[in-house]
């Protein structure tokens, strides 16, 4: 019993010290970014040369414009430090890719991994072999196998050349639409409706094609995954885990939490801060959507993706619980969790940053650390309120699409006066 108690105390000590000593990942990685951009430009140029050989004439020229435009936009994101280089995350991802290469010779060797400062559990790949993996994946998924499943899915996209096919479809559709638009211009009858139908049919068609590609990437990805030393059932467990994600945490923020953290020495808590805006008189039935949101979806329902996998791979019908995380994954998961607030702050999501800080504080996590981020985010909210651009950083209440807890938070934030926001910001800046 004494040994067990000493072990628990040692774990508590390590976790507590980790939080107190933790510093957000430094993005002073100029040389790494410069090297990546040089390689990225070279790979794009090689891709353009290849496509001009494979698609001579107008189609090749159009592809070149698309890739050059994309290169310019993505390079700006890299320059803006949207990604971290040479981090512990890189080693983990490269190790998993090497694991997937076992018995899978079709996986390209020249893959480049970028870790994005983004809390959403997502990943994507480009035609040149650049893989972007959001930091949120490490925080949301439960183990190495699940992260490998996401990477395998993206490899499925790469092997099937989905990016190139999407661009080819775009060019072909542009040509078709030009002819239709010319016809609309020549005949004024129902011109607006006909023009809108062109747009609607196009986005619906793109949605159908994207959903097909996701299904195909699932199958190709799982075929890669199961040939390696990963547990097959974790591929389905990964999809289930991603299905549970909500951009804004649905966990309830208690009234007591507001009172605990906003009753500060020079400013008493005011009950009217929690007053909610009354939306009961607004009839949402008057609003009719012109586009069906289900037809716009780029991804199929996850339940359908799982059903499709089980249809072609019978062994997936045997479900298993999530496997235990390795020690190395647990360490990285902790780092990703600690980076949640720096990522929100970096992306200027100050409102969501405050909401998330309060949830961490409510759960008793790393109080000094999250109080510090509370102060930083409130300082930015103060500057935005003072400059009349708060809408850029703080959502408006939307009863149809937000949890009651998040609505309550937004009401609270909008009820605060400029001076009250400043007092909270100043207090927590001193506290940290």
Coordinates of C-alpha atoms in Angstrom, one line a residue:
X1 CA 0.0 0.0 0.0
X2 CA 2.8 2.4 0.9
X3 CA 4.6 1.6 -2.4
X4 CA 1.4 2.3 -4.3
X5 CA 0.9 5.6 -2.5
X6 CA 4.5 6.6 -3.2
X7 CA 4.0 5.8 -6.9
X8 CA 0.9 7.9 -7.2
X9 CA 2.6 10.7 -5.4
X10 CA 5.5 10.5 -7.8
X11 CA 3.2 10.6 -10.8
X12 CA 1.4 13.6 -9.4
X13 CA 4.7 15.3 -8.8
X14 CA 5.9 14.7 -12.4
X15 CA 2.6 15.9 -14.0
X16 CA 2.4 19.0 -11.7
X17 CA 6.0 19.9 -12.4
X18 CA 5.5 19.4 -16.1
X19 CA 2.7 22.0 -16.1
X20 CA 4.6 24.5 -14.0
X21 CA 7.8 24.2 -16.0
X22 CA 6.1 23.9 -19.4
X23 CA 6.9 26.5 -22.0
X24 CA 5.0 26.7 -25.3
X25 CA 6.8 25.4 -28.4
X26 CA 9.0 28.0 -29.9
X27 CA 8.5 28.8 -33.5
X28 CA 11.8 30.5 -34.1
X29 CA 12.7 28.0 -36.8
X30 CA 13.6 30.3 -39.6
X31 CA 16.3 27.9 -41.2
X32 CA 13.9 24.9 -41.2
X33 CA 11.1 27.0 -42.7
X34 CA 13.5 28.3 -45.4
X35 CA 14.7 24.8 -46.2
X36 CA 11.2 23.5 -46.5
X37 CA 10.0 26.3 -48.7
X38 CA 13.0 25.7 -51.0
X39 CA 12.1 22.0 -51.3
X40 CA 8.4 22.7 -51.6
X41 CA 9.0 25.1 -54.6
X42 CA 11.3 22.6 -56.3
X43 CA 8.7 19.8 -55.8
X44 CA 6.0 22.0 -57.2
X45 CA 8.0 22.9 -60.3
X46 CA 8.8 19.2 -60.9
X47 CA 5.1 18.4 -60.5
X48 CA 4.2 21.0 -63.1
X49 CA 6.8 19.6 -65.6
X50 CA 5.4 16.1 -65.2
X51 CA 1.8 17.3 -65.6
X52 CA 2.6 19.3 -68.7
X53 CA 4.1 16.1 -70.2
X54 CA 1.1 14.0 -69.1
X55 CA -1.5 16.6 -70.1
X56 CA -0.1 18.7 -73.0
X57 CA -2.0 21.8 -74.1
X58 CA -4.5 23.8 -72.2
X59 CA -5.1 21.3 -69.4
X60 CA -1.4 21.2 -68.5
X61 CA -1.3 25.0 -68.5
X62 CA -4.4 25.2 -66.2
X63 CA -2.8 22.6 -63.8
X64 CA 0.3 24.7 -63.7
X65 CA -1.7 27.8 -62.7
X66 CA -3.5 25.9 -60.0
X67 CA -0.3 24.4 -58.5
X68 CA 1.5 27.8 -58.6
X69 CA -1.4 29.5 -56.9
X70 CA -1.5 26.8 -54.3
X71 CA 2.2 27.0 -53.8
X72 CA 2.0 30.8 -53.2
X73 CA -0.9 30.5 -50.7
X74 CA 0.6 27.6 -48.7
X75 CA 4.0 29.2 -48.6
X76 CA 2.5 32.2 -46.9
X77 CA 1.1 30.0 -44.2
X78 CA 4.5 28.5 -43.6
X79 CA 6.1 32.0 -43.4
X80 CA 3.4 33.0 -40.9
X81 CA 4.6 30.2 -38.6
X82 CA 1.4 28.1 -38.9
X83 CA 3.6 25.0 -38.5
X84 CA 6.3 23.7 -36.1
X85 CA 9.4 22.1 -37.3
X86 CA 11.7 19.4 -35.8
X87 CA 9.4 18.8 -32.9
X88 CA 8.8 15.6 -30.9
X89 CA 5.7 15.2 -33.1
X90 CA 7.8 14.8 -36.2
X91 CA 9.7 11.9 -34.8
X92 CA 6.5 10.1 -33.8
X93 CA 4.9 10.6 -37.2
X94 CA 8.0 9.5 -39.1
X95 CA 8.3 6.4 -36.9
X96 CA 4.7 5.5 -37.7
X97 CA 5.1 6.0 -41.4
X98 CA 8.2 3.7 -41.3
X99 CA 5.9 1.1 -39.5
X100 CA 3.3 1.5 -42.3
X101 CA 6.0 0.9 -44.9
X102 CA 6.4 -2.6 -43.7
X103 CA 5.0 -4.8 -46.5
X104 CA 3.8 -1.7 -48.3
X105 CA 6.4 -0.8 -51.0
X106 CA 3.9 1.6 -52.7
X107 CA 4.3 4.2 -50.0
X108 CA 6.5 7.0 -51.5
X109 CA 9.9 7.7 -49.9
X110 CA 10.0 11.5 -50.4
X111 CA 7.2 12.4 -47.9
X112 CA 7.5 15.6 -46.0
X113 CA 5.7 16.0 -42.7
X114 CA 4.4 19.3 -41.3
X115 CA 2.8 19.7 -37.9
X116 CA 0.1 22.4 -37.9
X117 CA -0.7 24.6 -34.9
X118 CA -4.3 23.6 -35.2
X119 CA -6.4 22.0 -32.4
X120 CA -8.9 20.2 -34.7
X121 CA -8.1 16.4 -35.2
X122 CA -7.4 16.5 -38.9
X123 CA -4.8 15.7 -41.5
X124 CA -4.4 16.2 -45.2
X125 CA -1.9 15.6 -48.0
X126 CA -0.8 17.3 -51.2
X127 CA 0.1 16.0 -54.6
X128 CA 3.9 16.6 -54.0
X129 CA 4.0 14.3 -51.0
X130 CA 3.6 17.0 -48.2
X131 CA 1.6 15.7 -45.3
X132 CA 0.0 18.1 -42.8
X133 CA -1.0 16.7 -39.4
X134 CA -2.8 18.9 -37.0
X135 CA -1.6 19.0 -33.4
X136 CA -5.1 18.3 -32.3
X137 CA -4.9 14.7 -33.5
X138 CA -2.3 13.9 -30.9
X139 CA -4.5 15.3 -28.2
X140 CA -7.8 13.7 -29.4
X141 CA -6.7 10.2 -30.5
X142 CA -5.9 7.5 -27.9
X143 CA -2.8 5.7 -29.1
X144 CA -0.1 5.2 -31.8
X145 CA -2.3 2.8 -33.8
X146 CA -5.1 5.4 -34.1
X147 CA -2.7 8.0 -35.3
X148 CA -1.2 5.5 -37.8
X149 CA -4.8 4.9 -39.1
X150 CA -5.2 8.6 -39.9
X151 CA -1.8 8.6 -41.7
X152 CA -2.8 5.4 -43.6
X153 CA -6.0 7.1 -44.8
X154 CA -4.1 10.1 -46.1
X155 CA -1.6 7.7 -47.8
X156 CA -4.7 6.3 -49.5
X157 CA -5.4 9.7 -50.9
X158 CA -1.8 10.1 -52.1
X159 CA -1.6 6.7 -53.7
X160 CA -4.9 7.2 -55.5
X161 CA -3.8 10.7 -56.8
X162 CA -7.0 12.3 -55.5
X163 CA -5.6 15.8 -55.5
X164 CA -4.6 15.6 -59.1
X165 CA -8.0 14.0 -60.0
X166 CA -9.8 16.8 -58.2
X167 CA -7.9 19.4 -60.1
X168 CA -8.6 17.7 -63.4
X169 CA -12.4 17.6 -62.6
X170 CA -12.2 21.2 -61.7
X171 CA -10.7 22.2 -65.0
X172 CA -13.2 20.0 -67.0
X173 CA -16.1 21.5 -65.0
X174 CA -14.9 25.0 -65.6
X175 CA -15.0 24.4 -69.3
X176 CA -18.5 23.0 -69.2
X177 CA -19.7 25.9 -67.0
X178 CA -18.3 28.4 -69.4
X179 CA -20.5 27.0 -72.2
X180 CA -23.6 27.0 -69.9
X181 CA -22.9 30.6 -68.8
X182 CA -22.7 31.7 -72.4
X183 CA -26.1 30.2 -73.0
X184 CA -27.5 32.0 -69.9
X185 CA -26.2 35.3 -71.1
X186 CA -27.8 34.9 -74.5
X187 CA -31.2 34.2 -73.1
X188 CA -32.6 36.5 -70.3
X189 CA -35.5 34.3 -69.3
X190 CA -35.1 33.1 -65.7
X191 CA -31.5 34.1 -65.8
X192 CA -30.9 34.3 -62.0
X193 CA -32.5 30.9 -61.3
X194 CA -30.6 29.2 -64.1
X195 CA -27.3 30.8 -62.9
X196 CA -27.9 29.6 -59.4
X197 CA -28.7 26.1 -60.6
X198 CA -25.3 26.0 -62.3
X199 CA -23.7 26.8 -59.0
X200 CA -25.8 24.4 -57.0
X201 CA -25.3 21.5 -59.4
X202 CA -21.5 22.1 -59.3
X203 CA -21.1 22.1 -55.5
X204 CA -23.4 19.1 -55.2
X205 CA -21.3 17.2 -57.8
X206 CA -18.1 18.2 -56.0
X207 CA -19.6 16.9 -52.7
X208 CA -20.5 13.5 -54.3
X209 CA -17.0 13.2 -55.8
X210 CA -15.3 14.1 -52.5
X211 CA -17.4 11.6 -50.5
X212 CA -16.4 8.9 -53.0
X213 CA -12.7 9.7 -52.6
X214 CA -13.0 9.5 -48.8
X215 CA -14.5 6.0 -49.0
X216 CA -11.8 5.0 -51.4
X217 CA -9.1 6.4 -49.1
X218 CA -10.6 4.5 -46.2
X219 CA -10.3 1.2 -48.1
X220 CA -6.8 1.9 -49.5
X221 CA -5.7 3.2 -46.1
X222 CA -7.0 0.1 -44.3
X223 CA -5.3 -2.2 -46.8
X224 CA -2.0 -0.5 -46.0
X225 CA -2.7 -0.5 -42.2
X226 CA -3.6 -4.2 -41.9
X227 CA -0.4 -5.3 -43.6
X228 CA 1.7 -3.6 -40.9
X229 CA 2.0 -4.4 -37.2
X230 CA -1.0 -2.3 -36.1
X231 CA -4.2 -3.7 -34.7
X232 CA -6.9 -3.8 -37.4
X233 CA -9.8 -2.9 -35.0
X234 CA -8.1 0.4 -34.2
X235 CA -8.8 1.6 -37.7
X236 CA -12.6 1.6 -36.9
X237 CA -11.9 2.8 -33.4
X238 CA -10.2 5.9 -34.9
X239 CA -13.2 6.7 -37.0
X240 CA -15.5 6.4 -34.0
X241 CA -13.2 8.7 -32.0
X242 CA -13.2 11.3 -34.7
X243 CA -17.0 11.1 -34.9
X244 CA -17.1 12.3 -31.2
X245 CA -15.2 15.5 -31.8
X246 CA -16.9 18.8 -31.5
X247 CA -15.0 22.0 -32.4
X248 CA -16.4 23.8 -29.3
X249 CA -16.2 21.4 -26.3
X250 CA -19.7 20.4 -25.3
X251 CA -18.6 20.1 -21.6
X252 CA -20.7 22.3 -19.3
X253 CA -19.1 25.3 -17.7
X254 CA -20.7 25.7 -14.3
X255 CA -22.0 29.0 -12.9
X256 CA -19.7 28.4 -9.9
X257 CA -16.7 28.5 -12.2
X258 CA -17.7 32.0 -13.4
X259 CA -18.0 33.2 -9.8
X260 CA -14.8 31.6 -8.7
X261 CA -12.6 33.1 -11.5
X262 CA -14.3 36.4 -12.0
X263 CA -14.8 37.5 -8.4
X264 CA -11.5 39.4 -8.2
X265 CA -10.2 41.7 -5.5
X266 CA -11.0 45.0 -7.2
X267 CA -14.2 43.9 -9.0
X268 CA -17.0 41.9 -7.5
X269 CA -18.9 39.4 -9.6
X270 CA -22.2 40.7 -11.0
X271 CA -25.2 38.4 -11.6
X272 CA -26.3 40.4 -14.6
X273 CA -23.1 39.2 -16.4
X274 CA -24.9 35.9 -16.8
X275 CA -28.1 37.4 -18.3
X276 CA -29.1 35.6 -21.5
X277 CA -30.4 37.2 -24.7
X278 CA -34.0 36.1 -25.4
X279 CA -34.3 34.4 -28.8
X280 CA -37.7 32.9 -28.1
X281 CA -39.6 35.4 -30.2
X282 CA -37.5 34.8 -33.3
X283 CA -39.1 32.3 -35.7
X284 CA -36.3 30.3 -37.5
X285 CA -38.9 28.7 -39.7
X286 CA -39.0 31.8 -41.9
X287 CA -35.5 31.0 -43.1
X288 CA -35.2 28.5 -45.9
X289 CA -31.8 27.2 -47.0
X290 CA -31.1 27.4 -50.7
X291 CA -28.5 24.7 -50.5
X292 CA -29.0 21.4 -48.8
X293 CA -26.2 21.1 -46.2
X294 CA -26.0 17.3 -46.5
X295 CA -25.4 17.6 -50.2
X296 CA -22.5 20.0 -49.5
X297 CA -20.7 17.6 -47.2
X298 CA -17.2 16.7 -48.3
X299 CA -17.1 13.6 -46.0
X300 CA -19.6 10.8 -45.7
X301 CA -21.2 10.1 -42.4
X302 CA -18.7 8.1 -40.3
X303 CA -21.3 5.4 -39.6
X304 CA -21.5 4.9 -43.4
X305 CA -17.7 4.8 -43.7
X306 CA -17.5 2.1 -41.0
X307 CA -20.3 0.1 -42.6
X308 CA -18.5 0.3 -46.0
X309 CA -15.2 -0.9 -44.4
X310 CA -16.9 -3.8 -42.7
X311 CA -18.6 -4.8 -46.0
X312 CA -15.2 -5.3 -47.8
X313 CA -13.1 -6.3 -44.7
X314 CA -15.1 -8.9 -42.7
X315 CA -12.5 -9.0 -39.9
X316 CA -13.5 -5.5 -38.9
X317 CA -16.9 -6.8 -37.7
X318 CA -15.1 -8.0 -34.5
X319 CA -15.0 -4.9 -32.4
X320 CA -12.4 -4.2 -29.7
X321 CA -11.9 -1.5 -27.1
X322 CA -9.3 1.2 -27.7
X323 CA -5.8 0.0 -27.0
X324 CA -3.5 1.5 -24.3
X325 CA -1.3 4.3 -25.2
X326 CA 2.5 3.8 -25.3
X327 CA 4.7 5.8 -22.9
X328 CA 6.0 7.9 -25.8
X329 CA 2.5 8.6 -27.1
X330 CA 1.3 9.7 -23.6
X331 CA 4.1 12.2 -23.4
X332 CA 3.3 13.7 -26.8
X333 CA -0.4 13.7 -26.0
X334 CA 0.4 15.8 -22.9
X335 CA 2.4 18.3 -24.9
X336 CA -0.4 18.6 -27.5
X337 CA -2.8 19.2 -24.6
X338 CA -0.6 21.9 -23.2
X339 CA -0.3 23.5 -26.6
X340 CA -4.2 23.8 -26.9
X341 CA -4.2 27.4 -25.5
X342 CA -1.1 28.6 -27.4
X343 CA -2.7 27.3 -30.6
X344 CA -6.0 29.1 -29.9
X345 CA -4.0 32.3 -29.1
X346 CA -1.9 32.0 -32.2
X347 CA -4.9 31.6 -34.4
X348 CA -6.6 34.6 -32.7
X349 CA -9.5 32.5 -31.4
X350 CA -9.4 34.4 -28.1
X351 CA -13.0 33.8 -27.2
X352 CA -12.7 30.0 -27.6
X353 CA -9.4 30.3 -25.8
X354 CA -11.0 31.8 -22.7
X355 CA -13.8 29.3 -22.7
X356 CA -11.3 26.4 -23.0
X357 CA -9.1 27.9 -20.2
X358 CA -12.1 28.0 -17.9
X359 CA -12.8 24.4 -18.6
X360 CA -9.2 23.3 -17.8
X361 CA -9.4 25.4 -14.6
X362 CA -12.8 23.9 -13.7
X363 CA -11.2 20.5 -14.0
X364 CA -8.3 21.5 -11.8
X365 CA -5.6 21.3 -14.4
X366 CA -2.4 23.3 -14.2
X367 CA -4.0 26.4 -12.6
X368 CA -1.1 28.8 -12.9
X369 CA -0.5 27.9 -16.6
X370 CA -4.2 28.3 -17.6
X371 CA -4.7 31.5 -15.6
X372 CA -1.8 32.9 -17.6
X373 CA -3.5 32.2 -20.9
X374 CA -6.8 33.5 -19.4
X375 CA -5.0 36.9 -18.9
X376 CA -3.4 36.9 -22.4
X377 CA -6.7 36.1 -24.1
X378 CA -8.6 38.7 -22.1
X379 CA -6.0 41.3 -23.0
X380 CA -6.6 40.7 -26.7
X381 CA -10.4 40.8 -26.1
X382 CA -9.9 44.1 -24.4
X383 CA -7.9 45.5 -27.3
X384 CA -10.6 44.2 -29.8
X385 CA -13.4 45.7 -27.8
X386 CA -11.6 49.0 -27.6
X387 CA -11.0 49.1 -31.3
X388 CA -14.6 48.1 -32.2
X389 CA -13.7 44.8 -33.9
X390 CA -14.6 42.3 -31.2
X391 CA -16.7 40.3 -33.7
X392 CA -13.5 39.1 -35.3
X393 CA -12.5 37.2 -32.1
X394 CA -15.7 36.4 -30.3
X395 CA -18.7 34.5 -31.7
X396 CA -22.2 35.9 -31.6
X397 CA -24.9 33.7 -29.9
X398 CA -26.4 31.2 -32.3
X399 CA -29.0 29.1 -30.5
X400 CA -29.4 26.6 -33.4
X401 CA -25.8 25.6 -33.6
X402 CA -24.3 26.1 -30.1
X403 CA -24.5 24.2 -26.8
X404 CA -26.3 25.9 -23.9
X405 CA -23.0 26.1 -22.1
X406 CA -21.3 28.0 -24.9
X407 CA -24.2 30.3 -25.4
X408 CA -24.1 31.1 -21.7
X409 CA -20.4 31.9 -22.1
X410 CA -20.9 34.2 -25.1
X411 CA -23.7 36.0 -23.3
X412 CA -21.3 36.5 -20.3
X413 CA -18.5 37.9 -22.6
X414 CA -20.8 40.3 -24.4
X415 CA -22.3 41.5 -21.2
X416 CA -19.0 42.7 -19.8
X417 CA -18.1 46.4 -20.2
X418 CA -14.8 47.6 -21.5
X419 CA -13.5 48.5 -18.0
X420 CA -14.6 45.2 -16.6
X421 CA -12.8 43.3 -19.3
X422 CA -9.6 45.4 -18.6
X423 CA -9.8 44.7 -14.9
X424 CA -10.0 40.9 -15.5
X425 CA -7.2 41.1 -18.0
X426 CA -4.9 43.1 -15.7
X427 CA -5.6 40.8 -12.7
X428 CA -4.8 37.6 -14.5
X429 CA -1.7 39.1 -16.2
X430 CA -0.4 39.9 -12.7
X431 CA -1.5 36.4 -11.4
X432 CA 0.6 34.7 -14.1

